[in-house]
Amino acid sequence: EGKSLRDEEILQHLPVGTTATLYFKDLGPQIGWTTVFLIEYTGPLFIYFLFYFRMTFVYGLDERFTSSPHPVVNLACICHSFHYIKRLIETVFVHRFSRGTMPLRNIVKNCLYYWGFAAWLAYYINHPLYTPPSYGKKQINFAVIMFLLCEAGNFSIHVALSDLRRNGSKTCKIPYPTKNPFTWLFFFVSCPNYTYEVGTWISFTIMTQCVPVGLFTLLCFIQMTIWAKDKHCTYLREFKDYPSHRMPIIPFLL
């Protein structure tokens, strides 16, 4: 059975005896992960502004299409912008990637996903006919608090994961909770960064009470569950002493 080799593995150190057969697969032109993330996250940040500032080619010049938005629309723009600015900052200063590059062709698919959904969400949230949440300020305030907590948690997990590779090592290690309370979710799940990320979009859905945001959140949850399960299986395969009570993304359930 074939086994993929990590970038840092050295042929002389592989347990293959005196003979071995190596297979090479041409993945085509490559692009660095830092560049990938910068492109993916910069797009939604600026695309959202096109709808927030109600450019004339989006909603038209009719007077009712230039009326002042509901306050939650301003808040949604701030939260959406904060989310992607945070991601850009993490990409430059926090993330340490186990792999240096990915196939260039994937960037088109990824950008269509992030950029396309950003435009779809922004169109409805900033639409002049948009209606605010049913329960008013109580619903909005609850969602904002939840949003900020999840963003703080997501950032804390990324810092904790980055610290595992502080010396430049790309070796897989078991992440454990630190003194930061936001990292205590490691007691229960293998990928709390995804748990917090889903929580962020759930709170954004509650804040805006917008169906497209809810659909985006559902797709995020499905995709991140797949990633979390893959990572969880990797931990179980690599470490015989991996905590058995941890779940991939949702404590005690999934």
Coordinates of N, CA, C and O in Angstrom, one line a residue, residues 51-116:
F51 N -21.4 46.4 -1.7 CA -22.8 46.4 -1.4 C -23.2 47.3 -0.2 O -24.2 47.9 -0.2
Y52 N -22.3 47.4 0.7 CA -22.5 48.2 1.9 C -22.7 49.6 1.5 O -23.5 50.4 2.0
F53 N -21.8 50.1 0.6 CA -21.8 51.5 0.2 C -22.8 51.7 -0.9 O -22.9 52.8 -1.4
R54 N -23.5 50.7 -1.3 CA -24.6 50.8 -2.3 C -24.2 51.5 -3.5 O -24.7 52.5 -3.9
M55 N -23.2 50.9 -4.2 CA -22.8 51.4 -5.5 C -23.9 51.4 -6.4 O -24.8 50.5 -6.4
T56 N -24.0 52.4 -7.3 CA -25.1 52.6 -8.1 C -25.4 51.5 -9.1 O -26.6 51.2 -9.4
F57 N -24.4 50.7 -9.4 CA -24.6 49.6 -10.4 C -25.2 48.4 -9.7 O -25.5 47.4 -10.3
V58 N -25.3 48.4 -8.3 CA -25.8 47.3 -7.6 C -27.3 47.4 -7.4 O -28.1 46.5 -7.8
Y59 N -27.7 48.5 -6.8 CA -29.2 48.6 -6.4 C -29.9 49.6 -7.2 O -31.1 49.8 -7.1
G60 N -29.2 50.4 -8.1 CA -29.9 51.4 -8.9 C -29.9 52.8 -8.2 O -29.4 53.0 -7.1
L61 N -30.4 53.7 -8.9 CA -30.4 55.1 -8.4 C -31.7 55.6 -7.8 O -31.8 56.7 -7.4
D62 N -32.7 54.7 -7.7 CA -34.0 55.1 -7.2 C -33.8 55.6 -5.7 O -33.0 55.1 -5.0
E63 N -34.6 56.6 -5.3 CA -34.4 57.2 -4.0 C -34.5 56.2 -2.9 O -33.8 56.2 -1.9
R64 N -35.4 55.2 -3.0 CA -35.6 54.2 -2.0 C -34.4 53.3 -1.8 O -34.2 52.6 -0.9
F65 N -33.5 53.3 -2.9 CA -32.4 52.4 -2.8 C -31.1 53.1 -2.3 O -30.1 52.6 -2.2
T66 N -31.3 54.4 -1.8 CA -30.2 55.1 -1.2 C -30.6 55.6 0.2 O -29.9 56.4 0.7
S67 N -31.6 55.0 0.8 CA -32.0 55.4 2.1 C -31.0 54.8 3.1 O -30.3 53.9 2.9
S68 N -31.1 55.4 4.3 CA -30.2 55.0 5.4 C -30.5 53.6 5.8 O -31.7 53.2 6.1
P69 N -29.5 52.7 6.0 CA -29.7 51.3 6.4 C -30.1 51.3 7.9 O -29.8 52.2 8.7
H70 N -30.7 50.2 8.3 CA -31.0 49.9 9.7 C -29.6 49.7 10.4 O -28.6 49.2 9.8
P71 N -29.6 50.1 11.7 CA -28.3 50.0 12.4 C -27.6 48.7 12.4 O -26.4 48.6 12.4
V72 N -28.4 47.6 12.4 CA -27.8 46.3 12.3 C -27.0 46.0 11.1 O -26.1 45.2 11.0
V73 N -27.4 46.8 10.0 CA -26.6 46.6 8.7 C -25.2 47.2 8.9 O -24.2 46.6 8.4
N74 N -25.1 48.3 9.6 CA -23.7 48.8 9.9 C -22.9 47.9 10.8 O -21.7 47.6 10.6
L75 N -23.6 47.3 11.8 CA -23.0 46.4 12.7 C -22.5 45.1 12.0 O -21.4 44.6 12.2
A76 N -23.3 44.6 11.1 CA -23.0 43.4 10.3 C -21.7 43.7 9.4 O -20.9 42.8 9.3
C77 N -21.6 44.9 8.9 CA -20.5 45.2 8.1 C -19.2 45.3 8.9 O -18.2 44.8 8.5
I78 N -19.3 45.8 10.1 CA -18.2 45.9 11.0 C -17.7 44.5 11.4 O -16.6 44.2 11.4
C79 N -18.7 43.6 11.7 CA -18.4 42.2 12.1 C -17.8 41.4 11.0 O -16.8 40.7 11.2
H80 N -18.4 41.6 9.8 CA -17.8 40.9 8.6 C -16.4 41.3 8.3 O -15.5 40.5 8.1
S81 N -16.2 42.6 8.4 CA -14.9 43.2 8.1 C -13.9 42.7 9.1 O -12.7 42.4 8.8
F82 N -14.3 42.8 10.4 CA -13.4 42.4 11.5 C -13.0 40.9 11.3 O -11.8 40.6 11.5
H83 N -13.9 40.1 10.9 CA -13.6 38.6 10.7 C -12.5 38.4 9.7 O -11.6 37.7 9.9
Y84 N -12.6 39.1 8.6 CA -11.7 38.9 7.5 C -10.4 39.6 7.7 O -9.3 39.2 7.3
I85 N -10.4 40.8 8.4 CA -9.2 41.4 8.8 C -8.4 40.6 9.8 O -7.2 40.5 9.7
K86 N -9.1 40.0 10.7 CA -8.5 39.1 11.6 C -7.8 37.9 10.9 O -6.7 37.5 11.2
R87 N -8.5 37.4 9.9 CA -7.9 36.3 9.2 C -6.7 36.7 8.4 O -5.7 35.9 8.3
L88 N -6.7 37.9 7.9 CA -5.5 38.4 7.2 C -4.3 38.5 8.1 O -3.2 38.2 7.8
I89 N -4.6 39.1 9.3 CA -3.5 39.3 10.3 C -3.0 37.9 10.7 O -1.8 37.8 10.9
E90 N -3.9 37.0 11.0 CA -3.4 35.6 11.4 C -2.6 35.0 10.3 O -1.6 34.3 10.6
T91 N -2.9 35.2 9.0 CA -2.2 34.6 7.9 C -0.7 35.1 7.9 O 0.2 34.3 7.7
V92 N -0.6 36.4 8.2 CA 0.8 37.0 8.1 C 1.6 36.8 9.4 O 2.8 36.4 9.3
F93 N 0.9 36.8 10.5 CA 1.7 36.8 11.8 C 1.5 35.6 12.7 O 2.3 35.4 13.6
V94 N 0.5 34.8 12.4 CA 0.2 33.7 13.3 C 0.4 32.3 12.7 O 1.1 31.4 13.2
H95 N -0.2 32.1 11.6 CA -0.2 30.7 11.0 C 1.2 30.2 10.6 O 2.0 31.0 10.1
R96 N 1.4 28.9 10.9 CA 2.6 28.3 10.4 C 2.1 27.0 9.7 O 1.5 26.1 10.3
F97 N 2.4 27.0 8.4 CA 1.8 25.9 7.5 C 2.7 24.7 7.5 O 3.9 24.8 7.3
S98 N 2.1 23.5 7.6 CA 2.8 22.3 7.5 C 3.3 22.0 6.1 O 4.3 21.3 5.9
R99 N 2.5 22.5 5.1 CA 2.9 22.4 3.7 C 3.1 23.7 3.1 O 2.3 24.7 3.4
G100 N 4.1 23.8 2.2 CA 4.5 25.2 1.7 C 3.5 25.7 0.6 O 3.3 26.9 0.5
T101 N 3.0 24.7 -0.2 CA 2.2 25.2 -1.4 C 1.0 24.3 -1.6 O 0.9 23.2 -1.0
M102 N 0.2 24.8 -2.5 CA -1.0 24.0 -3.0 C -1.1 24.2 -4.5 O -0.6 25.2 -5.0
P103 N -1.8 23.3 -5.2 CA -1.9 23.5 -6.7 C -2.6 24.8 -7.0 O -3.6 25.2 -6.4
L104 N -2.0 25.5 -8.0 CA -2.5 26.8 -8.4 C -4.0 26.7 -8.8 O -4.8 27.7 -8.6
R105 N -4.4 25.6 -9.4 CA -5.7 25.5 -10.0 C -6.8 25.6 -8.8 O -7.9 26.0 -9.1
N106 N -6.4 25.2 -7.6 CA -7.4 25.2 -6.5 C -7.8 26.6 -6.1 O -8.8 26.8 -5.5
I107 N -6.9 27.6 -6.4 CA -7.2 29.0 -5.9 C -8.5 29.5 -6.6 O -9.2 30.3 -6.0
V108 N -8.7 29.1 -7.8 CA -9.9 29.6 -8.5 C -11.2 29.0 -7.8 O -12.1 29.8 -7.5
K109 N -11.2 27.8 -7.5 CA -12.3 27.2 -6.8 C -12.5 27.8 -5.4 O -13.7 28.1 -5.0
N110 N -11.4 28.0 -4.7 CA -11.5 28.6 -3.3 C -12.1 30.0 -3.4 O -12.9 30.4 -2.6
C111 N -11.6 30.8 -4.4 CA -12.0 32.2 -4.5 C -13.5 32.3 -4.9 O -14.2 33.2 -4.4
L112 N -13.9 31.4 -5.8 CA -15.3 31.4 -6.2 C -16.2 31.2 -4.9 O -17.3 31.8 -4.8
Y113 N -15.7 30.3 -4.1 CA -16.5 30.0 -2.9 C -16.6 31.2 -1.9 O -17.6 31.7 -1.6
Y114 N -15.4 31.7 -1.5 CA -15.4 32.8 -0.6 C -15.9 34.1 -1.1 O -16.7 34.8 -0.5
W115 N -15.5 34.4 -2.3 CA -15.9 35.7 -3.0 C -17.4 35.7 -3.4 O -18.1 36.6 -3.2
G116 N -17.8 34.5 -3.9 CA -19.2 34.4 -4.3 C -20.1 34.5 -3.2 O -21.2 35.2 -3.3

